[in-house]
PDB file of C-alpha atoms in Angstrom:
ATOM      1  CA  MET S  33       5.347 -99.423 -53.039  1.00  0.00           C
ATOM      2  CA  GLU S  34       8.448-101.034 -51.608  1.00  0.00           C
ATOM      3  CA  PRO S  35       8.059-104.452 -50.015  1.00  0.00           C
ATOM      4  CA  TRP S  36       8.347-104.521 -46.230  1.00  0.00           C
ATOM      5  CA  GLY S  37       7.776-106.898 -43.389  1.00  0.00           C
ATOM      6  CA  ALA S  38       7.111-110.503 -44.271  1.00  0.00           C
ATOM      7  CA  ALA S  39       7.003-109.637 -47.986  1.00  0.00           C
ATOM      8  CA  LEU S  40      10.632-108.525 -47.807  1.00  0.00           C
ATOM      9  CA  TYR S  41      12.125-110.851 -45.177  1.00  0.00           C
ATOM     10  CA  GLY S  42       9.979-113.981 -45.533  1.00  0.00           C
ATOM     11  CA  ASP S  43       7.609-115.538 -43.026  1.00  0.00           C
ATOM     12  CA  PRO S  44       9.293-116.603 -40.898  1.00  0.00           C
ATOM     13  CA  CYS S  45      12.225-114.253 -41.532  1.00  0.00           C
ATOM     14  CA  ARG S  46      14.771-116.167 -43.605  1.00  0.00           C
ATOM     15  CA  ALA S  47      17.642-114.953 -41.422  1.00  0.00           C
ATOM     16  CA  CYS S  48      16.448-114.603 -37.828  1.00  0.00           C
ATOM     17  CA  GLY S  49      13.346-116.818 -37.814  1.00  0.00           C
ATOM     18  CA  PHE S  50      10.989-114.029 -36.673  1.00  0.00           C
ATOM     19  CA  ASP S  51       7.365-115.200 -36.900  1.00  0.00           C
ATOM     20  CA  TRP S  52       5.242-112.438 -38.411  1.00  0.00           C
ATOM     21  CA  SER S  53       2.036-113.952 -37.053  1.00  0.00           C
ATOM     22  CA  LEU S  54       2.703-112.572 -33.573  1.00  0.00           C
ATOM     23  CA  THR S  55      -0.029-110.265 -32.372  1.00  0.00           C
ATOM     24  CA  PRO S  56       0.593-106.570 -31.776  1.00  0.00           C
ATOM     25  CA  GLY S  57       0.178-107.280 -28.054  1.00  0.00           C
ATOM     26  CA  GLU S  58       2.858-109.940 -28.258  1.00  0.00           C
ATOM     27  CA  ALA S  59       5.130-107.463 -30.045  1.00  0.00           C
ATOM     28  CA  LEU S  60       4.603-104.960 -27.217  1.00  0.00           C
ATOM     29  CA  ALA S  61       5.272-107.639 -24.609  1.00  0.00           C
ATOM     30  CA  TRP S  62       8.470-108.729 -26.370  1.00  0.00           C
ATOM     31  CA  MET S  63       9.685-105.134 -26.613  1.00  0.00           C
ATOM     32  CA  SER S  64       8.812-104.566 -22.939  1.00  0.00           C
ATOM     33  CA  GLY S  65      11.615-106.990 -22.153  1.00  0.00           C
ATOM     34  CA  TRP S  66      14.160-105.253 -24.402  1.00  0.00           C
ATOM     35  CA  ASP S  67      16.409-104.180 -21.519  1.00  0.00           C
ATOM     36  CA  ARG S  68      16.678-107.740 -20.204  1.00  0.00           C
ATOM     37  CA  ARG S  69      17.067-109.299 -23.646  1.00  0.00           C
ATOM     38  CA  LEU S  70      19.756-106.811 -24.627  1.00  0.00           C
ATOM     39  CA  ALA S  71      21.677-107.279 -21.374  1.00  0.00           C
ATOM     40  CA  GLU S  72      21.657-111.057 -21.844  1.00  0.00           C
ATOM     41  CA  ALA S  73      22.707-110.820 -25.502  1.00  0.00           C
ATOM     42  CA  THR S  74      25.588-108.430 -24.861  1.00  0.00           C
ATOM     43  CA  ALA S  75      26.895-109.852 -21.581  1.00  0.00           C
ATOM     44  CA  GLY S  76      30.682-109.915 -21.815  1.00  0.00           C
ATOM     45  CA  ALA S  77      30.780-107.897 -25.044  1.00  0.00           C
ATOM     46  CA  ASN S  78      32.820-104.720 -25.379  1.00  0.00           C
ATOM     47  CA  GLY S  79      30.728-103.391 -28.267  1.00  0.00           C
ATOM     48  CA  ALA S  80      33.508-103.244 -30.853  1.00  0.00           C
ATOM     49  CA  GLU S  81      32.894-106.796 -32.077  1.00  0.00           C
ATOM     50  CA  ARG S  82      31.769-107.193 -35.687  1.00  0.00           C
ATOM     51  CA  ARG S  83      31.503-109.923 -38.306  1.00  0.00           C
ATOM     52  CA  PRO S  84      34.785-110.887 -39.995  1.00  0.00           C
ATOM     53  CA  ALA S  85      33.368-109.633 -43.316  1.00  0.00           C
ATOM     54  CA  GLY S  86      32.575-106.227 -41.823  1.00  0.00           C
ATOM     55  CA  GLY S  87      29.327-104.422 -41.175  1.00  0.00           C
ATOM     56  CA  TRP S  88      28.109-102.781 -38.006  1.00  0.00           C
ATOM     57  CA  THR S  89      29.607-103.467 -34.591  1.00  0.00           C
ATOM     58  CA  VAL S  90      27.555-104.685 -31.644  1.00  0.00           C
ATOM     59  CA  THR S  91      27.360-101.101 -30.372  1.00  0.00           C
ATOM     60  CA  GLU S  92      26.238 -99.821 -33.760  1.00  0.00           C
ATOM     61  CA  TYR S  93      23.416-102.379 -33.900  1.00  0.00           C
ATOM     62  CA  VAL S  94      22.296-101.377 -30.420  1.00  0.00           C
ATOM     63  CA  CYS S  95      22.347 -97.691 -31.424  1.00  0.00           C
ATOM     64  CA  HIS S  96      20.372 -98.454 -34.572  1.00  0.00           C
ATOM     65  CA  VAL S  97      17.646-100.289 -32.685  1.00  0.00           C
ATOM     66  CA  GLY S  98      17.301 -97.367 -30.280  1.00  0.00           C
ATOM     67  CA  ASP S  99      17.155 -94.826 -33.080  1.00  0.00           C
ATOM     68  CA  ASN S 100      14.687 -96.878 -35.090  1.00  0.00           C
ATOM     69  CA  LEU S 101      12.369 -97.191 -32.089  1.00  0.00           C
ATOM     70  CA  ARG S 102      12.757 -93.483 -31.355  1.00  0.00           C
ATOM     71  CA  GLN S 103      12.024 -92.532 -34.983  1.00  0.00           C
ATOM     72  CA  TRP S 104       8.876 -94.638 -35.055  1.00  0.00           C
ATOM     73  CA  SER S 105       7.737 -93.382 -31.647  1.00  0.00           C
ATOM     74  CA  GLU S 106       7.980 -89.827 -32.961  1.00  0.00           C
ATOM     75  CA  ARG S 107       6.131 -90.704 -36.148  1.00  0.00           C
ATOM     76  CA  VAL S 108       3.344 -92.434 -34.286  1.00  0.00           C
ATOM     77  CA  GLN S 109       3.170 -89.533 -31.801  1.00  0.00           C
ATOM     78  CA  SER S 110       2.771 -87.183 -34.766  1.00  0.00           C
ATOM     79  CA  ALA S 111      -0.401 -89.047 -35.645  1.00  0.00           C
ATOM     80  CA  LEU S 112      -1.596 -89.173 -32.052  1.00  0.00           C
ATOM     81  CA  LEU S 113      -0.778 -85.633 -30.925  1.00  0.00           C
ATOM     82  CA  ALA S 114      -0.882 -83.584 -34.127  1.00  0.00           C
ATOM     83  CA  ARG S 115      -3.057 -85.770 -36.381  1.00  0.00           C
ATOM     84  CA  ARG S 116      -0.228 -85.908 -38.928  1.00  0.00           C
ATOM     85  CA  SER S 117      -0.085 -89.383 -40.391  1.00  0.00           C
ATOM     86  CA  ASP S 118       2.344 -88.910 -43.299  1.00  0.00           C
ATOM     87  CA  VAL S 119       5.656 -90.662 -42.655  1.00  0.00           C
ATOM     88  CA  ALA S 120       8.916 -90.195 -44.549  1.00  0.00           C
ATOM     89  CA  GLY S 121      11.641 -92.784 -44.759  1.00  0.00           C
ATOM     90  CA  TYR S 122      15.155 -92.333 -43.435  1.00  0.00           C
ATOM     91  CA  ASP S 123      18.577 -93.743 -44.245  1.00  0.00           C
ATOM     92  CA  PRO S 124      19.823 -95.736 -41.236  1.00  0.00           C
ATOM     93  CA  ASP S 125      23.417 -95.733 -42.502  1.00  0.00           C
ATOM     94  CA  ALA S 126      23.427 -91.950 -42.895  1.00  0.00           C
ATOM     95  CA  LEU S 127      21.976 -91.599 -39.397  1.00  0.00           C
ATOM     96  CA  ALA S 128      24.643 -93.955 -38.024  1.00  0.00           C
ATOM     97  CA  ALA S 129      27.371 -91.842 -39.624  1.00  0.00           C
ATOM     98  CA  ALA S 130      25.864 -88.540 -38.493  1.00  0.00           C
ATOM     99  CA  ARG S 131      25.468 -89.755 -34.908  1.00  0.00           C
ATOM    100  CA  ARG S 132      28.863 -91.496 -34.933  1.00  0.00           C
ATOM    101  CA  TYR S 133      27.537 -94.728 -33.450  1.00  0.00           C
ATOM    102  CA  ALA S 134      31.002 -96.286 -33.371  1.00  0.00           C
ATOM    103  CA  ALA S 135      32.227 -93.595 -30.965  1.00  0.00           C
ATOM    104  CA  LEU S 136      29.673 -94.466 -28.281  1.00  0.00           C
ATOM    105  CA  PRO S 137      30.399 -96.943 -25.495  1.00  0.00           C
ATOM    106  CA  LEU S 138      28.162-100.013 -25.502  1.00  0.00           C
ATOM    107  CA  ALA S 139      26.769 -99.149 -22.049  1.00  0.00           C
ATOM    108  CA  VAL S 140      25.590 -95.755 -23.334  1.00  0.00           C
ATOM    109  CA  ALA S 141      24.079 -97.285 -26.474  1.00  0.00           C
ATOM    110  CA  ALA S 142      22.231 -99.840 -24.327  1.00  0.00           C
ATOM    111  CA  TRP S 143      20.942 -97.146 -21.964  1.00  0.00           C
ATOM    112  CA  SER S 144      19.674 -95.088 -24.898  1.00  0.00           C
ATOM    113  CA  SER S 145      18.010 -98.011 -26.648  1.00  0.00           C
ATOM    114  CA  GLU S 146      16.331 -99.083 -23.408  1.00  0.00           C
ATOM    115  CA  LEU S 147      14.821 -95.610 -22.979  1.00  0.00           C
ATOM    116  CA  ALA S 148      13.685 -95.670 -26.608  1.00  0.00           C
ATOM    117  CA  ALA S 149      12.091 -99.099 -26.156  1.00  0.00           C
ATOM    118  CA  ALA S 150      10.158 -97.995 -23.070  1.00  0.00           C
ATOM    119  CA  ALA S 151       8.823 -94.912 -24.881  1.00  0.00           C
ATOM    120  CA  TRP S 152       8.004 -97.011 -27.959  1.00  0.00           C
ATOM    121  CA  VAL S 153       5.958 -99.491 -25.898  1.00  0.00           C
ATOM    122  CA  GLU S 154       3.953 -96.630 -24.404  1.00  0.00           C
ATOM    123  CA  VAL S 155       3.367 -94.806 -27.707  1.00  0.00           C
ATOM    124  CA  VAL S 156       2.634 -97.841 -29.879  1.00  0.00           C
ATOM    125  CA  GLY S 157       0.361 -99.263 -27.173  1.00  0.00           C
ATOM    126  CA  ARG S 158      -1.707 -96.087 -27.285  1.00  0.00           C
ATOM    127  CA  ALA S 159      -1.679 -96.092 -31.096  1.00  0.00           C
ATOM    128  CA  LEU S 160      -3.011 -99.652 -31.096  1.00  0.00           C
ATOM    129  CA  ARG S 161      -5.831 -98.686 -28.716  1.00  0.00           C
ATOM    130  CA  GLU S 162      -6.701 -95.650 -30.856  1.00  0.00           C
ATOM    131  CA  GLY S 163      -6.427 -97.423 -34.220  1.00  0.00           C
ATOM    132  CA  VAL S 164      -3.730 -95.186 -35.713  1.00  0.00           C
ATOM    133  CA  THR S 165      -2.902 -95.605 -39.391  1.00  0.00           C
ATOM    134  CA  LEU S 166       0.104 -93.963 -41.033  1.00  0.00           C
ATOM    135  CA  ARG S 167       0.888 -93.255 -44.685  1.00  0.00           C
ATOM    136  CA  HIS S 168       4.518 -94.124 -45.331  1.00  0.00           C
ATOM    137  CA  ALA S 169       6.106 -92.426 -48.344  1.00  0.00           C
ATOM    138  CA  THR S 170       7.462 -95.661 -49.828  1.00  0.00           C
ATOM    139  CA  ARG S 171       5.612 -98.446 -47.976  1.00  0.00           C
ATOM    140  CA  GLY S 172       2.101 -97.063 -48.171  1.00  0.00           C
ATOM    141  CA  ARG S 173      -0.553 -97.589 -45.508  1.00  0.00           C
ATOM    142  CA  GLN S 174       0.775 -98.877 -42.182  1.00  0.00           C
ATOM    143  CA  THR S 175      -1.487 -99.549 -39.232  1.00  0.00           C
ATOM    144  CA  ALA S 176      -0.249 -99.397 -35.655  1.00  0.00           C
ATOM    145  CA  ALA S 177      -0.268-103.223 -35.771  1.00  0.00           C
ATOM    146  CA  ASP S 178       2.056-103.119 -38.797  1.00  0.00           C
ATOM    147  CA  VAL S 179       4.375-100.711 -36.986  1.00  0.00           C
ATOM    148  CA  ALA S 180       4.375-102.945 -33.897  1.00  0.00           C
ATOM    149  CA  ARG S 181       5.351-106.025 -35.924  1.00  0.00           C
ATOM    150  CA  ASN S 182       7.856-104.230 -38.179  1.00  0.00           C
ATOM    151  CA  ASN S 183       9.663-102.537 -35.302  1.00  0.00           C
ATOM    152  CA  CYS S 184       9.633-105.679 -33.175  1.00  0.00           C
ATOM    153  CA  HIS S 185      11.165-107.556 -36.102  1.00  0.00           C
ATOM    154  CA  ASP S 186      13.892-104.926 -36.449  1.00  0.00           C
ATOM    155  CA  ALA S 187      14.863-105.280 -32.777  1.00  0.00           C
ATOM    156  CA  TYR S 188      14.541-109.089 -32.833  1.00  0.00           C
ATOM    157  CA  HIS S 189      16.574-109.347 -36.036  1.00  0.00           C
ATOM    158  CA  HIS S 190      19.369-107.124 -34.750  1.00  0.00           C
ATOM    159  CA  LEU S 191      19.501-108.991 -31.464  1.00  0.00           C
ATOM    160  CA  TRP S 192      19.974-112.077 -33.649  1.00  0.00           C
ATOM    161  CA  ASP S 193      22.724-110.206 -35.564  1.00  0.00           C
ATOM    162  CA  ILE S 194      24.464-109.441 -32.266  1.00  0.00           C
ATOM    163  CA  GLY S 195      24.222-113.088 -31.270  1.00  0.00           C
ATOM    164  CA  GLN S 196      25.750-114.125 -34.593  1.00  0.00           C
ATOM    165  CA  ILE S 197      28.623-111.677 -34.161  1.00  0.00           C
ATOM    166  CA  LEU S 198      29.379-112.760 -30.606  1.00  0.00           C
ATOM    167  CA  ALA S 199      29.128-116.481 -31.472  1.00  0.00           C
ATOM    168  CA  SER S 200      31.729-116.076 -34.218  1.00  0.00           C
ATOM    169  CA  PRO S 201      35.182-117.278 -33.204  1.00  0.00           C
ATOM    170  CA  VAL S 202      36.695-114.204 -34.881  1.00  0.00           C
ATOM    171  CA  HIS S 203      35.062-110.802 -34.406  1.00  0.00           C
TER     172      HIS S 203
END
């Protein structure tokens, strides 16, 4: 099994400081404020900013967070609605290329990720109440609580990435 969560990123996360001890309810509450957090983090940005060494732009990070939340919402809904708990991985870079993240305006990426976050909160909240457990192809067993923490970390970490990009004097 591949390491994930705190086993991969450290506890707290070595880069962004995310504390893996947050409860699933706290993860839902944090994600419920995604629209506000994202608006604050990207205020004044045009979306094309990136680190001097390269990597994703602000817009591409925002797109990724939305797609990651959407992917996990669908996977959790598969368990809830169709009783299918097997989950495959996906390549976020391939998805970014296929969807042409860089071609989207930041405002559109934000709108999309906000919709994805709202759906995710609803779906993962229900999964937590119903005790959903998934079987990930490379990570193994993942409870709804694991999904809540992992996905919250992804959004938190990429909001941190955006902050790092925008704080850089050259981007």
